[in-house]
mmCIF file of C-alpha atoms and ligand atoms in Angstrom:
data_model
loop_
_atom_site.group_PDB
_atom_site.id
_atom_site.type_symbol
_atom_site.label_atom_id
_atom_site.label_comp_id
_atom_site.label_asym_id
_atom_site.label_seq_id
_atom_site.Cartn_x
_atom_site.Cartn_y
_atom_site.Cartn_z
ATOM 1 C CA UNK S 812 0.000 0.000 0.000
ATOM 2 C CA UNK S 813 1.141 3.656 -0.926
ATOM 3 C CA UNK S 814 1.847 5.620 2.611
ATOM 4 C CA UNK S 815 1.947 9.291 1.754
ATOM 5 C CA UNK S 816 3.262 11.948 4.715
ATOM 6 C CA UNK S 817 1.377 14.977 5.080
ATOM 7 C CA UNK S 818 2.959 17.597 6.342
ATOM 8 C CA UNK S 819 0.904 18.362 9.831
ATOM 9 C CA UNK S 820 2.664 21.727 11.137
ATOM 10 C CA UNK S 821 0.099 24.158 9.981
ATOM 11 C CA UNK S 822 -2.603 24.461 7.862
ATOM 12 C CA UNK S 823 -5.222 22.249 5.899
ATOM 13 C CA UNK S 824 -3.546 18.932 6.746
ATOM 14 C CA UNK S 825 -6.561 16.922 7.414
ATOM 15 C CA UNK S 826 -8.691 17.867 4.108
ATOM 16 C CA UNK S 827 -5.576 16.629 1.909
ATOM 17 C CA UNK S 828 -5.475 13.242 5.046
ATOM 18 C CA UNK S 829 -9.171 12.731 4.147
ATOM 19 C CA UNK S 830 -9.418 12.596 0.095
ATOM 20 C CA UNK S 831 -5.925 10.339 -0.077
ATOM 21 C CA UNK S 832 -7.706 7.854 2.785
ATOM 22 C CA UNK S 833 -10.791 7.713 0.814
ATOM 23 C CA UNK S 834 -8.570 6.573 -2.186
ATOM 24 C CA UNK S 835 -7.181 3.535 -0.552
ATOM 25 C CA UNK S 836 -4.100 5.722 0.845
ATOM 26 C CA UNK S 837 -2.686 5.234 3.914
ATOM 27 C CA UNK S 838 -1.526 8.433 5.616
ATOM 28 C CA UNK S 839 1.223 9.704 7.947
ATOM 29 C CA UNK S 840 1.231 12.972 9.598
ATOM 30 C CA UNK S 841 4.549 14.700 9.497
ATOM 31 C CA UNK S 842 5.739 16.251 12.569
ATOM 32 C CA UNK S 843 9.629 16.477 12.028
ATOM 33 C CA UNK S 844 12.420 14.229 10.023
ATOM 34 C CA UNK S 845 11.780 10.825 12.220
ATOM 35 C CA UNK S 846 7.810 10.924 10.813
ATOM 36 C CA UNK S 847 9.521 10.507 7.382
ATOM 37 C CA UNK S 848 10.876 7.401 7.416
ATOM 38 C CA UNK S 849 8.273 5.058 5.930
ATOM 39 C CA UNK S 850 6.719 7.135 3.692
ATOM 40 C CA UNK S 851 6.826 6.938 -0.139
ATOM 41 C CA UNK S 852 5.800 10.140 -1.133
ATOM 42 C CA UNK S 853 4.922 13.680 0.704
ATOM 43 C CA UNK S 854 2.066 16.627 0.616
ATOM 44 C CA UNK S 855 2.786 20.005 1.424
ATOM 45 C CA UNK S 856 -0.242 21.857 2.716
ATOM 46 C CA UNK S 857 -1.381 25.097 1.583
ATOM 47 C CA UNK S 858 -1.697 27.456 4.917
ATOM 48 C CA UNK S 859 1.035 30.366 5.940
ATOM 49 C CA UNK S 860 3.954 29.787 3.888
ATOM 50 C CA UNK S 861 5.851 31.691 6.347
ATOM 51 C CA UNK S 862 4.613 29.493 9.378
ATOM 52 C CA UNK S 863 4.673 26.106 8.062
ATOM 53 C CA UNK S 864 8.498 27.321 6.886
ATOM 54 C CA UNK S 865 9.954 28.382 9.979
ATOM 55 C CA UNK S 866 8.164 25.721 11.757
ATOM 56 C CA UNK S 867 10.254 23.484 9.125
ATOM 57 C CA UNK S 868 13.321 25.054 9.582
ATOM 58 C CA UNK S 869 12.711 24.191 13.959
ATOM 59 C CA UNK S 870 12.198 20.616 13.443
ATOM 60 C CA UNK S 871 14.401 19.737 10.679
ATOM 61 C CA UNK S 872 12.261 18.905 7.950
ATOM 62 C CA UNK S 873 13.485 21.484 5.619
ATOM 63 C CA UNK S 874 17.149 19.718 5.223
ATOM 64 C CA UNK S 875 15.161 16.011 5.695
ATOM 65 C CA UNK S 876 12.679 16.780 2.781
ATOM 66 C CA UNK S 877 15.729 18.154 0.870
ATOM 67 C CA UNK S 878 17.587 15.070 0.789
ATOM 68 C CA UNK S 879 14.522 12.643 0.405
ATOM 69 C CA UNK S 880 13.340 14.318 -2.700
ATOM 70 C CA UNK S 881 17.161 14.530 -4.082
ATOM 71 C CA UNK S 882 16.127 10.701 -3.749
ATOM 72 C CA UNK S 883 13.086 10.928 -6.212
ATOM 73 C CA UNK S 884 10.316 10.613 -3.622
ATOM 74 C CA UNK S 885 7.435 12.673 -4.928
ATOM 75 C CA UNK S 886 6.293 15.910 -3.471
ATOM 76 C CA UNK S 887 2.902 17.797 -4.338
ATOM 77 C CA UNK S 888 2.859 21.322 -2.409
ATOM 78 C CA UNK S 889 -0.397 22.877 -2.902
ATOM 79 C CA UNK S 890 -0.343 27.177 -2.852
ATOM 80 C CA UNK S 891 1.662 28.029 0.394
ATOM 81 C CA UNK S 892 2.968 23.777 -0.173
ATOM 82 C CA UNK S 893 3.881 25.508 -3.831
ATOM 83 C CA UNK S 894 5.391 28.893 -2.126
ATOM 84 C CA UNK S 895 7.508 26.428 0.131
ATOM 85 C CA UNK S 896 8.739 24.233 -3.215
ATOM 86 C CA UNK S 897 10.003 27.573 -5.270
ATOM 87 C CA UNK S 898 13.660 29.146 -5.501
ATOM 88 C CA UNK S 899 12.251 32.154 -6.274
ATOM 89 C CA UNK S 900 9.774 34.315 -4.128
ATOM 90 C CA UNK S 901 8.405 37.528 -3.761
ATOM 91 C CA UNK S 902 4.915 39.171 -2.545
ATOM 92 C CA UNK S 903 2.988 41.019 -4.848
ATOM 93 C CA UNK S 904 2.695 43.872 -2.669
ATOM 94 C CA UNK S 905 5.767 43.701 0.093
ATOM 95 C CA UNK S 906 8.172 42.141 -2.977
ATOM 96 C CA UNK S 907 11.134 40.159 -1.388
ATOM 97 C CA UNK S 908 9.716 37.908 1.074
ATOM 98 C CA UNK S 909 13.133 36.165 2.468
ATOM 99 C CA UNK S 910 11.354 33.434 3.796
ATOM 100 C CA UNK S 911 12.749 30.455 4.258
ATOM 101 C CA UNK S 912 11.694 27.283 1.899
ATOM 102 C CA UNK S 913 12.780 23.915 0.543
ATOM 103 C CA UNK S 914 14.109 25.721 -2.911
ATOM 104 C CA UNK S 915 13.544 22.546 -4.644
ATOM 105 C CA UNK S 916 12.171 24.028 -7.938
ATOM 106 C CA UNK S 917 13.381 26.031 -10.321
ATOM 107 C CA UNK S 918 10.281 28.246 -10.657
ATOM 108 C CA UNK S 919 9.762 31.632 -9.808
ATOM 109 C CA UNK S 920 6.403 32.043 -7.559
ATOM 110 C CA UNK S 921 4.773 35.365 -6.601
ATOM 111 C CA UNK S 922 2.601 35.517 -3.295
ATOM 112 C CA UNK S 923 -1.131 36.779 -2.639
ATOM 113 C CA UNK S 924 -1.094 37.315 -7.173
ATOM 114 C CA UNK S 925 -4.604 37.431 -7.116
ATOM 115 C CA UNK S 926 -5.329 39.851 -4.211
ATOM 116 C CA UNK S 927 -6.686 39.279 -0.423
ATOM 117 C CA UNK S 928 -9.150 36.547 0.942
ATOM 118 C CA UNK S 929 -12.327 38.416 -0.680
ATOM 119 C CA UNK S 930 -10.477 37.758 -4.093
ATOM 120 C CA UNK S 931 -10.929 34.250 -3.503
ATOM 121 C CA UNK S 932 -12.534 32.372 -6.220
ATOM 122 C CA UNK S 933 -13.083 28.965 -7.611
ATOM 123 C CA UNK S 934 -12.196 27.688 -11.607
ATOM 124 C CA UNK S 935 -11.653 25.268 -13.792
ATOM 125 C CA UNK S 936 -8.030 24.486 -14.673
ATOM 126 C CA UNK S 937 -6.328 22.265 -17.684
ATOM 127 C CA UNK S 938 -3.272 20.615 -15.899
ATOM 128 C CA UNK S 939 -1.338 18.800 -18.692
ATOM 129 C CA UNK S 940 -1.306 15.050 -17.907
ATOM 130 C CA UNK S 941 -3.994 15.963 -15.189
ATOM 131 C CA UNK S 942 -6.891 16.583 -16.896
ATOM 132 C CA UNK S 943 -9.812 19.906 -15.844
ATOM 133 C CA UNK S 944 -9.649 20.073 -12.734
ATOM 134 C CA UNK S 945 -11.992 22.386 -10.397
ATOM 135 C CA UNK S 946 -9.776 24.737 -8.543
ATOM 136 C CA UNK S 947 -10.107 26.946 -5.154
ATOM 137 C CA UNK S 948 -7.728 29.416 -5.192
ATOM 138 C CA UNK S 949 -7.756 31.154 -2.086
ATOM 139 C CA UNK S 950 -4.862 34.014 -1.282
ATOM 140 C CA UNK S 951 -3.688 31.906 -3.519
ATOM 141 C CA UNK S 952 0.285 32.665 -5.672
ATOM 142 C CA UNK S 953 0.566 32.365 -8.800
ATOM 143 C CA UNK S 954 3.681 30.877 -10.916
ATOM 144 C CA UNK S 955 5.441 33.664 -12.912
ATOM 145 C CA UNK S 956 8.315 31.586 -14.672
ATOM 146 C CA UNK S 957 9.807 28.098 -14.997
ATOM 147 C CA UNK S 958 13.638 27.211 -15.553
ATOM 148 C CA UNK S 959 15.692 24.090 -16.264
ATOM 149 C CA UNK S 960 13.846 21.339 -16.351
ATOM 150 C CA UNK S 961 10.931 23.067 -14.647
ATOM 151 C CA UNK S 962 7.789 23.607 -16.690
ATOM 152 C CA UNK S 963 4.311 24.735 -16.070
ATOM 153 C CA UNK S 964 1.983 22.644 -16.521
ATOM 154 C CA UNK S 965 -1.576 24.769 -15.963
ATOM 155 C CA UNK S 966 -2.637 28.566 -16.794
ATOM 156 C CA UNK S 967 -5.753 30.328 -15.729
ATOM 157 C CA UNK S 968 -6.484 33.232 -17.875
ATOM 158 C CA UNK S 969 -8.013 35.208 -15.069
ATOM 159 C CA UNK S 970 -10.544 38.918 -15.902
ATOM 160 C CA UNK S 971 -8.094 41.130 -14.059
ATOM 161 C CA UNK S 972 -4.863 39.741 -13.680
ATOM 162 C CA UNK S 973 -4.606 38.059 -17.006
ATOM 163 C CA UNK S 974 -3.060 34.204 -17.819
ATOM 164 C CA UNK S 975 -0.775 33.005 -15.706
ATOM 165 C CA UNK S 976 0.616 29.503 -14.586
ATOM 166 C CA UNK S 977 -0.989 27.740 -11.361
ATOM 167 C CA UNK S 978 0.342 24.560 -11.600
ATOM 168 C CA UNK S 979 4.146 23.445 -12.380
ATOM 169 C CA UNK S 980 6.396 19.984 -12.576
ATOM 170 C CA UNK S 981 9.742 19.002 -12.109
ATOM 171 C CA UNK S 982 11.290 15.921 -12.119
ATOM 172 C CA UNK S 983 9.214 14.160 -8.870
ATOM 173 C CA UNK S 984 7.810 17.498 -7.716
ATOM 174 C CA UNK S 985 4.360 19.004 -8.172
ATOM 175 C CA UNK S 986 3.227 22.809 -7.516
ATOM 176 C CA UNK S 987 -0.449 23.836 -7.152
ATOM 177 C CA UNK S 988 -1.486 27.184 -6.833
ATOM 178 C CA UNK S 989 -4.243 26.199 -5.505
ATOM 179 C CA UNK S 990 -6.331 24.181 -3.096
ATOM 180 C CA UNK S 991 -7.447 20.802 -5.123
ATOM 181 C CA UNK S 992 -8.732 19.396 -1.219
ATOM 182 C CA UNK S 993 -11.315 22.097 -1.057
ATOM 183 C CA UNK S 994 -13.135 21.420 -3.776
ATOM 184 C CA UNK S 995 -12.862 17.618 -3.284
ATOM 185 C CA UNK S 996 -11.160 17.260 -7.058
ATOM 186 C CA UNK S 997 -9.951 14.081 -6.963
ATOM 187 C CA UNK S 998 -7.423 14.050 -10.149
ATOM 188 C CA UNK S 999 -4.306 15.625 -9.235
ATOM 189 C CA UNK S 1000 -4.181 12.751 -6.307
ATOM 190 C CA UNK S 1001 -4.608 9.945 -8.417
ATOM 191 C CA UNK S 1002 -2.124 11.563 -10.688
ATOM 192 C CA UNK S 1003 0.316 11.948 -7.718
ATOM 193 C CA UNK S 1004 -0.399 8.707 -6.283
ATOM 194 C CA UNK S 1005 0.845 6.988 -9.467
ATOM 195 C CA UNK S 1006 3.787 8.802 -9.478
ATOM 196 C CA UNK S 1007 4.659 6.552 -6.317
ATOM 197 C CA UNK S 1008 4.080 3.335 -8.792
ATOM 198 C CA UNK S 1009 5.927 4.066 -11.412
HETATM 199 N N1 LIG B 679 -1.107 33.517 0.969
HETATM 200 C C1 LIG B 679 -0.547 32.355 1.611
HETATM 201 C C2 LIG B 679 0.969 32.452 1.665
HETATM 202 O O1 LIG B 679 1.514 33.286 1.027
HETATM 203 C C3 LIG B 679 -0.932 31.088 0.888
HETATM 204 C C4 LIG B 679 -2.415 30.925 0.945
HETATM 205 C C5 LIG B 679 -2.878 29.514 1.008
HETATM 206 O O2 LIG B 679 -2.119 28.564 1.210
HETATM 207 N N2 LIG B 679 -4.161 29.388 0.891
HETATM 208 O O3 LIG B 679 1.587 31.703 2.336
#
């Protein structure tokens, strides 16, 4: 059986633990580096990028999920799970952030893109080798470029900001822009999850 961690420091850990149990997935909340040992592949929670990174930085995790996805496990951060993933981030307001994250993909991510909570909305996005997939994007970044063998993967063409990427891949890493365990979109887990069989 497939054992994915979840990372359980802040944030909507038990929305992303829900959807994978209903698919036959056993979960394994992820507290610090010893949590990680019998997992096969890892979920970065969208919440307070800044939180959930410091917090990762205190326990470890940051140089832990470093070396286990120099290892090929797969990762799937979903919007602060993608700001955590990125080399490259700035606020769309404040502009350099200097937060601390994994720096794991060689894409270039810009925080709050879209505006504050009441900005919030929900759409349908194409994610190459995904499918349509209905999308909550809530506070939610968006991805501004893609190096290397980074590329992304899913655009929204949205009425004030214009098009712009929301999801991205790399090697064994996925970044969401947005919140796929809100609306209960079950595709870009099964997608994941097979990235574990392969
Ligand atoms: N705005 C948050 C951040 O920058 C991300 C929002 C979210 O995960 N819903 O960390």
């Amino acid at each position: 059986m497939v054992r994915v961690g979840i990372i359980e420091l802040q944030g909507d850990f038990l929305e992303h633990e829900q959807i994978l149990r209903e698919l036959g997935v056993e979960t394994v909340r992820i507290k610090g580096p010893n949590d990680l040992r019998s997992v096969d592949a890892l979920v970065i929670p969208g919440g307070e990028s800044t939180v959930i990174g410091r917090l990762m930085v205190r326990s470890g995790l940051i140089d832990a999920v470093r070396e286990l996805s120099r290892g090929g496990m797969p990762i799937m951060g979903t919007c602060a799970g993608a700001i955590l993933l990125a080399k490259k981030v700035t606020d769309r307001v404040v502009g350099e952030t200097n937060q601390p994250t994994l720096a794991l993909m060689d894409i270039t991510v810009v925080r709050n893109y879209f505006g504050r909570q009441r900005d919030s909305f929900i759409a349908r996005v194409r994610i190459e080798d995904v499918g349509e997939v209905e999308a909550a994007f809530i506070r939610a970044p968006a991805i501004v470029g893609a190096e290397g063998d980074a590329r992304i993967t899913g655009f929204i063409e949205h009425p004030r900001v214009g098009k712009v990427g929301v999801s991205a891949t790399q090697r064994n890493m996925i970044a969401l822009t947005f919140h796929p365990e809100i609306t209960g979109d079950t595709k870009v887990y099964k997608y994941f999850i097979n990235l574990v069989r392969k």
